[in-house]
Short mmCIF file of C-alpha atoms and ligand atoms in Angstrom, two decimals:
data_model
loop_
_atom_site.label_atom_id
_atom_site.label_comp_id
_atom_site.label_asym_id
_atom_site.label_seq_id
_atom_site.Cartn_x
_atom_site.Cartn_y
_atom_site.Cartn_z
CA UNK O 1471 -17.56 -38.14 20.56
CA UNK O 1472 -19.01 -37.55 17.08
CA UNK O 1473 -18.95 -34.23 15.21
CA UNK O 1474 -22.62 -33.47 15.94
CA UNK O 1475 -22.16 -33.96 19.65
CA UNK O 1476 -18.99 -31.85 19.65
CA UNK O 1477 -20.83 -29.12 17.79
CA UNK O 1478 -23.74 -29.18 20.22
CA UNK O 1479 -21.29 -28.84 23.12
CA UNK O 1480 -19.63 -25.84 21.46
CA UNK O 1481 -23.01 -24.15 21.00
CA UNK O 1482 -24.01 -24.88 24.62
CA UNK O 1483 -20.76 -23.32 25.78
CA UNK O 1484 -21.25 -20.20 23.63
CA UNK O 1485 -24.80 -19.77 24.92
CA UNK O 1486 -23.80 -20.36 28.54
CA UNK O 1487 -21.05 -17.74 28.38
CA UNK O 1488 -23.40 -15.25 26.73
CA UNK O 1489 -21.68 -15.06 23.32
CA UNK O 1490 -24.78 -16.44 21.60
CA UNK O 1491 -28.35 -15.45 22.36
CA UNK O 1492 -30.39 -14.96 19.14
CA UNK O 1493 -32.32 -18.11 18.13
CA UNK O 1494 -31.50 -17.71 14.40
CA UNK O 1495 -27.78 -17.35 15.08
CA UNK O 1496 -27.79 -20.29 17.49
CA UNK O 1497 -29.53 -22.37 14.80
CA UNK O 1498 -26.88 -21.35 12.24
CA UNK O 1499 -24.07 -22.46 14.58
CA UNK O 1500 -25.91 -25.75 15.16
CA UNK O 1501 -26.19 -26.40 11.43
CA UNK O 1502 -22.84 -25.40 9.89
CA UNK O 1503 -20.25 -28.23 10.11
CA UNK O 1504 -17.21 -26.21 11.20
CA UNK O 1505 -14.95 -29.29 10.91
CA UNK O 1506 -15.46 -29.17 7.11
CA UNK O 1507 -13.90 -25.68 7.02
CA UNK O 1508 -10.60 -26.33 8.81
CA UNK O 1509 -7.54 -28.17 7.43
CA UNK O 1510 -7.40 -31.91 8.19
CA UNK O 1511 -4.58 -31.58 10.71
CA UNK O 1512 -6.68 -29.22 12.90
CA UNK O 1513 -9.99 -31.00 12.50
CA UNK O 1514 -9.90 -32.41 16.01
CA UNK O 1515 -9.88 -28.84 17.34
CA UNK O 1516 -12.64 -27.62 15.04
CA UNK O 1517 -15.14 -27.23 17.90
CA UNK O 1518 -12.71 -25.78 20.46
CA UNK O 1519 -13.10 -22.07 21.15
CA UNK O 1520 -9.88 -21.09 19.43
CA UNK O 1521 -8.75 -19.52 16.14
CA UNK O 1522 -7.11 -22.02 13.73
CA UNK O 1523 -4.73 -21.66 10.76
CA UNK O 1524 -6.37 -22.15 7.35
CA UNK O 1525 -3.19 -21.88 5.26
CA UNK O 1526 -1.40 -19.02 3.46
CA UNK O 1527 -0.87 -17.21 6.78
CA UNK O 1528 -4.60 -16.74 7.39
CA UNK O 1529 -6.85 -17.88 10.24
CA UNK O 1530 -10.44 -18.79 10.94
CA UNK O 1531 -11.55 -16.82 14.04
CA UNK O 1532 -12.51 -18.42 17.34
CA UNK O 1533 -16.22 -19.37 17.53
CA UNK O 1534 -16.80 -16.87 20.39
CA UNK O 1535 -15.36 -14.03 18.26
CA UNK O 1536 -17.55 -14.97 15.29
CA UNK O 1537 -20.58 -15.25 17.59
CA UNK O 1538 -19.92 -11.77 19.00
CA UNK O 1539 -19.65 -10.26 15.51
CA UNK O 1540 -22.80 -11.98 14.25
CA UNK O 1541 -24.82 -10.94 17.31
CA UNK O 1542 -23.70 -7.33 16.73
CA UNK O 1543 -24.45 -7.53 13.01
CA UNK O 1544 -28.17 -8.20 13.67
CA UNK O 1545 -28.73 -9.62 10.18
CA UNK O 1546 -32.31 -10.59 9.43
CA UNK O 1547 -33.91 -13.14 7.10
CA UNK O 1548 -33.82 -11.95 3.52
CA UNK O 1549 -30.92 -9.50 4.01
CA UNK O 1550 -28.36 -8.85 1.28
CA UNK O 1551 -25.04 -9.26 3.07
CA UNK O 1552 -21.47 -8.42 2.04
CA UNK O 1553 -18.56 -10.17 3.77
CA UNK O 1554 -14.95 -9.08 3.31
CA UNK O 1555 -12.45 -11.89 3.96
CA UNK O 1556 -13.97 -15.22 2.89
CA UNK O 1557 -11.08 -17.26 4.31
CA UNK O 1558 -12.41 -20.79 4.81
CA UNK O 1559 -16.00 -19.81 3.99
CA UNK O 1560 -17.24 -20.76 7.48
CA UNK O 1561 -18.63 -17.34 8.37
CA UNK O 1562 -20.21 -17.09 4.90
CA UNK O 1563 -22.02 -20.38 5.58
CA UNK O 1564 -23.31 -19.01 8.91
CA UNK O 1565 -24.49 -15.84 7.14
CA UNK O 1566 -26.17 -17.97 4.48
CA UNK O 1567 -28.13 -19.84 7.17
CA UNK O 1568 -29.12 -16.58 8.88
CA UNK O 1569 -30.36 -14.76 5.78
CA UNK O 1570 -32.04 -17.87 4.36
CA UNK O 1571 -33.16 -18.71 0.83
CA UNK O 1572 -34.67 -15.29 0.25
CA UNK O 1573 -31.41 -13.52 1.08
CA UNK O 1574 -27.97 -13.35 -0.51
CA UNK O 1575 -24.39 -13.37 0.71
CA UNK O 1576 -21.55 -11.87 -1.34
CA UNK O 1577 -18.15 -12.70 0.10
CA UNK O 1578 -14.86 -11.28 -1.18
CA UNK O 1579 -11.41 -12.87 -0.78
CA UNK O 1580 -8.13 -11.47 -2.09
CA UNK O 1581 -6.22 -14.77 -2.09
CA UNK O 1582 -7.44 -16.72 -5.10
CA UNK O 1583 -6.46 -20.13 -3.70
CA UNK O 1584 -8.56 -19.60 -0.54
CA UNK O 1585 -11.50 -18.25 -2.54
CA UNK O 1586 -11.54 -21.28 -4.86
CA UNK O 1587 -11.31 -23.70 -1.94
CA UNK O 1588 -14.07 -21.89 -0.01
CA UNK O 1589 -16.31 -21.84 -3.07
CA UNK O 1590 -15.81 -25.59 -3.60
CA UNK O 1591 -16.64 -26.30 0.04
CA UNK O 1592 -19.75 -24.12 0.07
CA UNK O 1593 -21.06 -25.81 -3.11
CA UNK O 1594 -20.37 -29.26 -1.71
CA UNK O 1595 -22.32 -28.43 1.44
CA UNK O 1596 -25.22 -27.05 -0.60
CA UNK O 1597 -24.97 -23.32 0.15
CA UNK O 1598 -26.55 -21.78 -2.91
CA UNK O 1599 -27.18 -18.19 -1.81
CA UNK O 1600 -23.45 -17.41 -1.46
CA UNK O 1601 -21.33 -15.85 -4.20
CA UNK O 1602 -17.56 -15.92 -3.69
CA UNK O 1603 -15.77 -13.03 -5.39
CA UNK O 1604 -11.99 -12.79 -5.86
CA UNK O 1605 -10.69 -9.27 -5.35
CA UNK O 1606 -9.90 -6.35 -3.06
CA UNK O 1607 -12.80 -6.14 -0.63
CA UNK O 1608 -11.71 -2.73 0.72
CA UNK O 1609 -13.37 -1.38 -2.44
CA UNK O 1610 -16.53 -3.29 -1.62
CA UNK O 1611 -18.54 -4.85 -4.44
CA UNK O 1612 -20.36 -1.99 -6.04
CA UNK O 1613 -22.11 -4.12 -8.64
CA UNK O 1614 -24.58 -5.59 -6.15
CA UNK O 1615 -24.72 -2.71 -3.63
CA UNK O 1616 -26.28 -1.41 -1.43
CA UNK O 1617 -26.00 -4.01 1.33
CA UNK O 1618 -28.24 -4.35 4.39
CA UNK O 1619 -25.30 -5.72 6.33
CA UNK O 1620 -21.52 -5.64 5.84
CA UNK O 1621 -19.11 -7.73 7.92
CA UNK O 1622 -15.34 -7.38 7.66
CA UNK O 1623 -13.38 -10.30 9.12
CA UNK O 1624 -9.91 -8.73 8.81
CA UNK O 1625 -8.29 -5.81 10.64
CA UNK O 1626 -8.43 -2.37 9.05
CA UNK O 1627 -6.62 0.89 9.94
CA UNK O 1628 -9.88 2.75 9.18
CA UNK O 1629 -13.40 2.19 7.91
CA UNK O 1630 -13.00 1.98 4.12
CA UNK O 1631 -15.03 4.74 2.46
CA UNK O 1632 -16.45 2.53 -0.32
CA UNK O 1633 -17.94 0.24 2.35
CA UNK O 1634 -19.70 3.18 4.04
CA UNK O 1635 -21.06 4.20 0.65
CA UNK O 1636 -22.25 0.72 -0.21
CA UNK O 1637 -24.11 0.32 3.09
CA UNK O 1638 -27.89 0.62 2.67
CA UNK O 1639 -30.03 3.12 4.58
CA UNK O 1640 -30.71 1.60 8.04
CA UNK O 1641 -27.83 -0.74 7.30
CA UNK O 1642 -25.18 -1.93 9.74
CA UNK O 1643 -21.52 -2.85 9.34
CA UNK O 1644 -19.24 -4.66 11.80
CA UNK O 1645 -15.49 -4.14 11.32
CA UNK O 1646 -12.32 -4.46 13.45
CA UNK O 1647 -10.49 -1.11 13.33
CA UNK O 1648 -7.09 -0.33 14.85
CA UNK O 1649 -3.41 -1.18 14.61
CA UNK O 1650 -1.84 -4.34 13.23
CA UNK O 1651 -1.43 -5.64 16.81
CA UNK O 1652 -4.98 -5.22 18.06
CA UNK O 1653 -8.26 -3.63 17.10
CA UNK O 1654 -11.61 -2.45 18.45
CA UNK O 1655 -14.75 -3.93 16.97
CA UNK O 1656 -16.59 -1.00 15.36
CA UNK O 1657 -20.34 -1.07 14.80
CA UNK O 1658 -21.26 1.29 11.97
CA UNK O 1659 -24.89 2.34 11.42
CA UNK O 1660 -26.29 4.37 8.54
CA UNK O 1661 -29.46 6.26 9.43
CA UNK O 1662 -30.99 9.08 7.36
CA UNK O 1663 -27.78 9.10 5.35
CA UNK O 1664 -25.65 9.72 8.44
CA UNK O 1665 -22.97 7.39 9.73
CA UNK O 1666 -22.75 6.59 13.45
CA UNK O 1667 -19.98 4.51 14.94
CA UNK O 1668 -20.07 2.60 18.25
CA UNK O 1669 -17.04 0.87 19.71
CA UNK O 1670 -17.20 -2.64 21.15
CA UNK O 1671 -14.53 -4.79 22.74
CA UNK O 1672 -10.95 -5.40 21.66
CA UNK O 1673 -10.08 -8.09 19.15
CA UNK O 1674 -7.19 -9.42 17.03
CA UNK O 1675 -7.53 -10.15 13.32
CA UNK O 1676 -5.19 -10.72 10.38
CA UNK O 1677 -4.72 -7.51 8.35
CA UNK O 1678 -7.14 -6.26 5.70
CA UNK O 1679 -4.81 -5.65 2.77
CA UNK O 1680 -5.87 -3.38 -0.06
CA UNK O 1681 -6.40 0.10 -1.44
CA UNK O 1682 -8.45 1.31 1.57
CA UNK O 1683 -6.86 -0.99 4.15
CA UNK O 1684 -3.22 -1.78 4.94
CA UNK O 1685 -0.69 -1.53 2.13
CA UNK O 1686 1.52 -4.57 1.73
CA UNK O 1687 4.62 -2.40 2.36
CA UNK O 1688 3.22 -1.41 5.81
CA UNK O 1689 3.15 -5.00 7.00
CA UNK O 1690 6.88 -5.57 7.60
N1 SAH H 2325 -14.17 -15.17 7.66
C1 SAH H 2325 -13.14 -16.16 7.45
C2 SAH H 2325 -11.82 -15.86 8.14
C3 SAH H 2325 -11.21 -14.62 7.63
S1 SAH H 2325 -9.46 -14.48 7.79
C4 SAH H 2325 -13.62 -17.55 7.83
O1 SAH H 2325 -14.78 -17.68 8.25
O2 SAH H 2325 -12.85 -18.49 7.67
C5 SAH H 2325 -9.31 -12.98 6.90
C6 SAH H 2325 -9.33 -13.15 5.41
O3 SAH H 2325 -9.38 -11.85 4.83
C7 SAH H 2325 -8.07 -13.81 4.87
O4 SAH H 2325 -8.41 -14.94 4.12
C8 SAH H 2325 -7.45 -12.72 3.99
O5 SAH H 2325 -6.82 -13.22 2.84
C9 SAH H 2325 -8.65 -11.89 3.63
N2 SAH H 2325 -8.39 -10.52 3.18
C10 SAH H 2325 -7.46 -9.64 3.63
N3 SAH H 2325 -7.56 -8.47 2.97
C11 SAH H 2325 -8.57 -8.61 2.08
C12 SAH H 2325 -9.16 -7.74 1.10
N4 SAH H 2325 -8.73 -6.50 0.89
N5 SAH H 2325 -10.19 -8.23 0.37
C13 SAH H 2325 -10.65 -9.49 0.54
N6 SAH H 2325 -10.12 -10.34 1.45
C14 SAH H 2325 -9.11 -9.91 2.21
#
């Protein structure tokens, strides 16, 4: 089976199980070649519904988890989006497809090696509305704020204050909040300057490490 066929099967599965329902998000999953974002040795499993290692102790989430987060995010065409935790760049590519040419994706990664690799991959695949930033994403990226949508793809002990501040009016953030072992997906809305938080299902992510996340000393 070729990559395209495998990818179509993955999308069919995600739709059938109810993880995917929005046409724009389905289209994004159909377009982004996930096998280009995973290390060679795991390429065969690129379209299985499982998280995979991407090196340096980090992982790319399972497609169903990413689908759930993107459906909750409700990003629209033309949105300015901030992602914390670039990792492989796969989710950034999906966000790029969703927001389209008129929109912009800023994605922050703290591990320089991963950021450089993700940037190279995104360029190669022609994603031009994505800017990869190396740094501590718990502080957000004030320079280009506010953001219509913020998505955090690492586990945080709390919702970092700078991210709440950098969320635009009527904006929405999706972030896993909890312990190092497991988290609850939090949906954070800003309306008339007020923050409202809804809790979704449980999830497991690698830790968000930084000033407003986990401290490295807390990880042992
Ligand atoms: N979204 C990624 C997977 C993310 S894995 C993908 O599609 O492949 C989580 C990533 O968050 C890891 O690469 C980790 O290094 C990064 N990370 C952890 N803390 C961070 C922080 N404070 N700022 C930026 N990136 C962080």
